[in-house]
Amino acid sequence: MTVSSSASVPAPPDRLVLADLPSRADRLFRRVTSGAGLSVLALLIVIGFFLVYRSVPAFEASGFGFFTTIQFDPASGHFGVLGLLYGTVVVALIAVAVAVPFSVLAALFISDYASPRVRGFLTGLVDLLAAIPSLLYGLWGFSFLRPYITPLSQWLTGNLGWFPLFETKPGAVLFNSMFVAGLVVSLMVIPITTSVIREVFTQTPPGEKEAALALGSTRWGMVRTVVLPFGRGGIVGGSMLGLGRALGETIAVSLLLPQVPELTTHLLEFGGATISGFVANNAGQSGPALSGLMAAGLVLFAFTLATNFTASVIISRSRSGAGVDA
């Protein structure tokens, strides 16, 4: 029995083409989110133009010396932001240097070591601490924590005084220093930094972690080779977010620092000022003095934007997960 060669072979079914057509809800959500993003951008531009406009008289009076002068005396019309910017950066760096190691360790414990019940409690506690107003931190640091930090300053200068940052003058007063302010600000930075880093650590692919443990790795070995490389971008992002908060902190530094602009390496001694704290303490000025304060605020505004932009570049080049497969 022969099979006719003319027998027709059934044609394959037509391939179904899926078209990505967003629904009305999707289109509405996209418009709302786009509008919110553009509104934030427009608000930043408006704030920037306002600060520039109000700062023009101060820049005209001081010229480029505004950026190289340490003294800032609104009453006499001498405007210089160098001392204020130095104190702002020093306090923020102290806060971040203290906060980041504690934040990374706390995030690792919550994500990889704590039991589910403890993990839920600590997650809520950290988020709650991040929502506490900075005024409460500042008052607590000023009234309670400051007397306990002073003995620490005495120990540092007595045992590590050979290091320039811990060196003090004979008979120097060791409270209301940039070191004290930095430690108090670090308490505000730790919760928000921990929250961001923990969120990234919890997104580590479970398969990668289980594979590391199945190959005989210890818990710490798994964390070191899988979790930390995956969360590298989150660590950078959380650290820069904490740095941004430390740079703009106002209430705590206005209470803990005498707001005297200066350039000094004696971080344990009485003295120091930040831009935000100085502006807060002199907010009642008018005329040229107000223009000088606006110019100082413009410098802080630009510095914070530059910091956040740098953080975004670093994060984009160090995505969480890069290096896990290496």
XYZ file of C-alpha atoms in Angstrom:
326
model
C 0.000 0.000 0.000
C 1.461 3.251 -1.116
C 0.964 6.617 0.464
C 0.032 9.285 -1.957
C 2.679 11.923 -2.154
C -0.011 14.417 -2.765
C -1.395 13.945 0.763
C -1.551 17.317 2.340
C 0.459 17.959 5.478
C -1.505 19.987 8.038
C -0.214 23.508 8.274
C 1.196 24.543 11.651
C -1.112 26.745 13.666
C -0.573 30.448 13.484
C 1.703 31.741 16.209
C -0.107 33.850 18.746
C 1.371 37.302 18.949
C 1.048 38.950 22.339
C 0.740 42.697 22.326
C 1.691 44.632 25.424
C -1.280 46.935 25.748
C -1.380 48.653 29.113
C -4.740 48.953 30.739
C -6.365 52.209 31.733
C -5.176 51.722 35.314
C -1.598 51.184 34.106
C -1.689 54.323 31.988
C -3.147 56.340 34.845
C -0.532 55.035 37.272
C 2.261 55.856 34.826
C 0.978 59.413 34.436
C 0.659 59.892 38.190
C 4.168 58.619 38.897
C 5.644 60.635 36.034
C 3.889 63.739 37.300
C 5.180 63.142 40.818
C 8.753 62.753 39.553
C 8.531 65.884 37.416
C 7.005 67.791 40.354
C 9.958 66.901 42.567
C 12.374 67.977 39.843
C 10.484 71.233 39.340
C 10.494 71.867 43.087
C 14.267 71.388 43.254
C 14.742 73.790 40.352
C 12.501 76.411 41.983
C 14.362 76.099 45.299
C 17.692 76.406 43.507
C 16.646 79.530 41.601
C 15.215 81.078 44.776
C 18.450 80.502 46.693
C 20.515 81.878 43.811
C 18.319 84.978 43.546
C 18.461 85.722 47.276
C 22.197 85.005 47.450
C 23.275 87.480 44.760
C 23.854 90.435 47.176
C 26.127 88.305 49.382
C 28.146 87.060 46.409
C 28.462 90.595 45.062
C 29.703 91.852 48.431
C 32.165 89.016 49.102
C 33.050 87.762 45.644
C 35.051 84.548 45.428
C 36.249 85.211 48.965
C 32.902 83.858 50.137
C 34.271 80.356 49.500
C 37.723 80.966 51.009
C 36.853 83.019 54.112
C 36.409 81.283 57.453
C 34.684 84.085 59.353
C 30.925 84.464 58.971
C 29.612 87.460 60.871
C 26.145 88.547 59.724
C 26.239 91.654 61.942
C 29.370 93.106 60.324
C 28.653 91.853 56.825
C 31.689 89.538 56.613
C 30.519 86.415 54.840
C 32.571 83.254 54.433
C 31.356 79.697 54.156
C 34.635 77.788 54.404
C 34.512 77.296 58.182
C 30.850 76.296 58.105
C 31.369 73.866 55.232
C 34.368 72.322 56.998
C 32.359 71.689 60.161
C 29.444 70.281 58.156
C 31.649 67.785 56.338
C 33.573 66.768 59.473
C 30.433 66.111 61.544
C 28.854 64.174 58.676
C 31.956 62.046 58.111
C 32.204 61.228 61.826
C 28.536 60.215 61.832
C 28.886 58.011 58.745
C 32.150 56.447 59.930
C 30.421 55.357 63.134
C 27.025 54.482 61.645
C 27.918 52.426 58.566
C 29.754 49.528 60.322
C 26.964 49.223 62.897
C 24.329 49.413 60.149
C 25.938 46.675 58.065
C 26.295 44.373 61.067
C 22.736 45.039 62.215
C 21.369 44.438 58.711
C 23.302 41.150 58.439
C 21.992 39.959 61.792
C 18.393 40.795 60.899
C 18.528 39.236 57.421
C 20.686 36.122 57.978
C 21.098 35.316 61.663
C 17.956 36.275 63.569
C 15.011 33.901 63.951
C 11.810 34.822 62.076
C 10.136 36.151 65.223
C 13.132 38.230 66.251
C 13.598 39.369 62.642
C 10.067 40.761 62.491
C 10.472 42.573 65.801
C 13.835 44.112 64.880
C 12.607 45.163 61.427
C 9.712 47.074 62.956
C 11.973 48.553 65.627
C 14.521 49.827 63.094
C 11.792 51.356 60.931
C 10.315 53.002 64.011
C 13.676 54.471 65.035
C 14.128 55.869 61.522
C 10.818 57.742 61.889
C 11.680 59.458 65.195
C 12.036 63.249 64.699
C 15.576 64.592 64.858
C 14.479 67.036 67.573
C 14.093 64.148 70.023
C 17.514 62.773 69.131
C 19.033 66.217 69.589
C 17.418 66.796 72.976
C 18.375 63.306 74.159
C 21.960 63.772 73.023
C 22.182 67.237 74.575
C 20.653 66.410 77.961
C 21.589 62.757 78.477
C 24.279 61.468 76.133
C 26.692 64.413 76.184
C 27.960 63.824 79.772
C 28.755 60.197 78.863
C 30.683 61.092 75.719
C 32.984 63.516 77.535
C 34.836 60.688 79.413
C 35.267 58.945 76.058
C 36.858 62.098 74.676
C 39.173 62.241 77.690
C 40.200 58.624 77.165
C 40.869 59.172 73.465
C 43.035 62.224 74.011
C 44.821 60.574 76.930
C 45.644 57.312 75.148
C 45.578 58.238 71.453
C 46.637 61.849 71.683
C 49.625 61.115 69.435
C 47.136 60.890 66.557
C 46.419 64.422 65.239
C 42.630 64.032 65.232
C 42.616 63.071 68.936
C 45.140 65.663 70.045
C 43.911 68.446 72.328
C 45.412 71.527 73.899
C 46.271 71.477 77.616
C 43.185 72.257 79.675
C 40.870 72.163 76.658
C 37.117 71.834 77.199
C 35.916 68.528 75.738
C 32.152 68.960 75.497
C 30.101 70.537 72.683
C 32.673 69.406 70.163
C 32.360 68.157 66.594
C 33.129 64.672 67.901
C 30.144 64.781 70.273
C 27.899 66.180 67.542
C 29.054 63.502 65.104
C 28.260 60.689 67.535
C 24.771 62.037 68.213
C 24.085 62.483 64.497
C 25.285 58.912 63.898
C 22.405 57.696 66.065
C 20.016 59.297 63.567
C 21.891 57.836 60.599
C 22.033 54.232 61.858
C 18.285 53.393 61.581
C 17.750 54.702 58.055
C 21.025 53.218 56.803
C 20.233 49.872 58.417
C 16.762 49.845 56.891
C 18.080 50.376 53.351
C 20.917 47.840 53.651
C 18.668 45.228 55.266
C 16.149 45.551 52.443
C 18.875 44.807 49.904
C 20.336 41.902 51.903
C 16.921 40.220 52.148
C 16.681 40.226 48.329
C 19.759 38.030 47.935
C 18.774 35.052 45.745
C 18.059 32.088 48.062
C 19.521 29.674 45.519
C 22.917 31.367 45.739
C 22.905 31.173 49.524
C 21.774 27.560 49.599
C 24.383 26.608 47.018
C 27.140 28.121 49.125
C 25.956 26.250 52.211
C 25.590 23.014 50.239
C 29.210 23.263 49.125
C 30.295 23.234 52.765
C 30.545 26.931 53.435
C 29.938 28.245 56.939
C 27.280 30.859 57.614
C 29.902 33.598 57.655
C 31.493 32.209 54.492
C 28.111 32.365 52.760
C 27.595 35.935 53.936
C 31.072 36.972 52.820
C 30.925 35.388 49.364
C 27.232 35.835 48.484
C 25.332 38.347 50.615
C 27.943 41.089 50.854
C 28.826 41.098 47.121
C 25.132 41.098 46.234
C 24.403 43.975 48.615
C 27.375 46.129 47.615
C 25.166 48.646 45.846
C 22.777 48.735 48.798
C 25.618 49.402 51.217
C 26.816 52.300 49.083
C 23.296 53.633 48.646
C 22.444 53.390 52.334
C 25.724 55.010 53.313
C 25.227 57.923 50.938
C 21.631 58.334 52.094
C 22.893 58.497 55.668
C 25.553 60.987 54.610
C 22.887 63.168 53.037
C 20.894 63.184 56.270
C 24.006 63.926 58.316
C 24.933 66.861 56.068
C 21.526 68.464 56.499
C 20.959 67.729 60.181
C 19.946 70.938 61.968
C 18.464 70.586 65.447
C 21.080 68.321 67.001
C 24.066 70.328 65.760
C 22.452 73.629 66.717
C 22.129 72.320 70.296
C 25.502 70.575 70.542
C 27.823 73.031 68.784
C 28.598 76.667 69.695
C 28.320 77.544 65.976
C 31.708 79.248 65.779
C 33.174 78.728 62.272
C 36.757 77.515 62.360
C 39.234 75.177 60.710
C 40.747 72.863 63.282
C 41.993 69.314 63.572
C 41.191 69.226 67.313
C 37.868 67.471 66.894
C 37.511 66.638 70.599
C 37.656 70.258 71.752
C 34.837 72.726 72.293
C 33.953 74.519 69.045
C 32.770 74.045 65.515
C 29.816 74.994 63.355
C 27.747 73.594 60.509
C 25.828 75.379 57.786
C 22.413 74.124 58.856
C 23.001 74.767 62.557
C 24.410 78.249 61.927
C 21.472 79.186 59.694
C 19.016 77.913 62.315
C 20.655 79.954 65.077
C 20.656 83.130 62.953
C 17.301 82.708 61.217
C 15.996 86.078 62.441
C 18.431 88.135 60.344
C 17.361 90.456 57.538
C 18.936 92.457 54.735
C 22.531 91.576 53.762
C 22.804 89.116 56.656
C 19.820 87.162 55.327
C 21.408 87.129 51.887
C 24.585 85.674 53.400
C 22.599 82.931 55.099
C 20.839 82.180 51.827
C 24.221 81.907 50.116
C 25.385 79.443 52.767
C 22.191 77.459 52.258
C 22.835 77.436 48.515
C 26.277 75.939 49.095
C 24.778 73.199 51.279
C 22.055 72.599 48.678
C 24.590 72.200 45.873
C 26.904 70.055 47.995
C 24.064 67.688 48.943
C 22.948 67.374 45.319
C 26.515 66.615 44.247
C 26.781 63.965 46.960
C 23.551 62.263 45.890
C 24.543 62.414 42.212
C 27.887 60.812 43.019
C 26.096 58.098 44.978
C 23.792 57.356 42.045
C 26.789 57.001 39.721
C 28.551 54.646 42.140
C 25.428 52.526 42.590
C 24.803 52.300 38.838
C 28.327 50.952 38.368
C 28.078 48.566 41.330
C 24.716 46.904 41.055
C 23.621 44.531 43.794
C 24.462 41.065 42.543
C 27.506 42.029 40.498
C 30.298 39.683 41.464
C 28.137 36.928 42.935
C 28.667 34.676 39.933
C 32.387 35.409 39.719
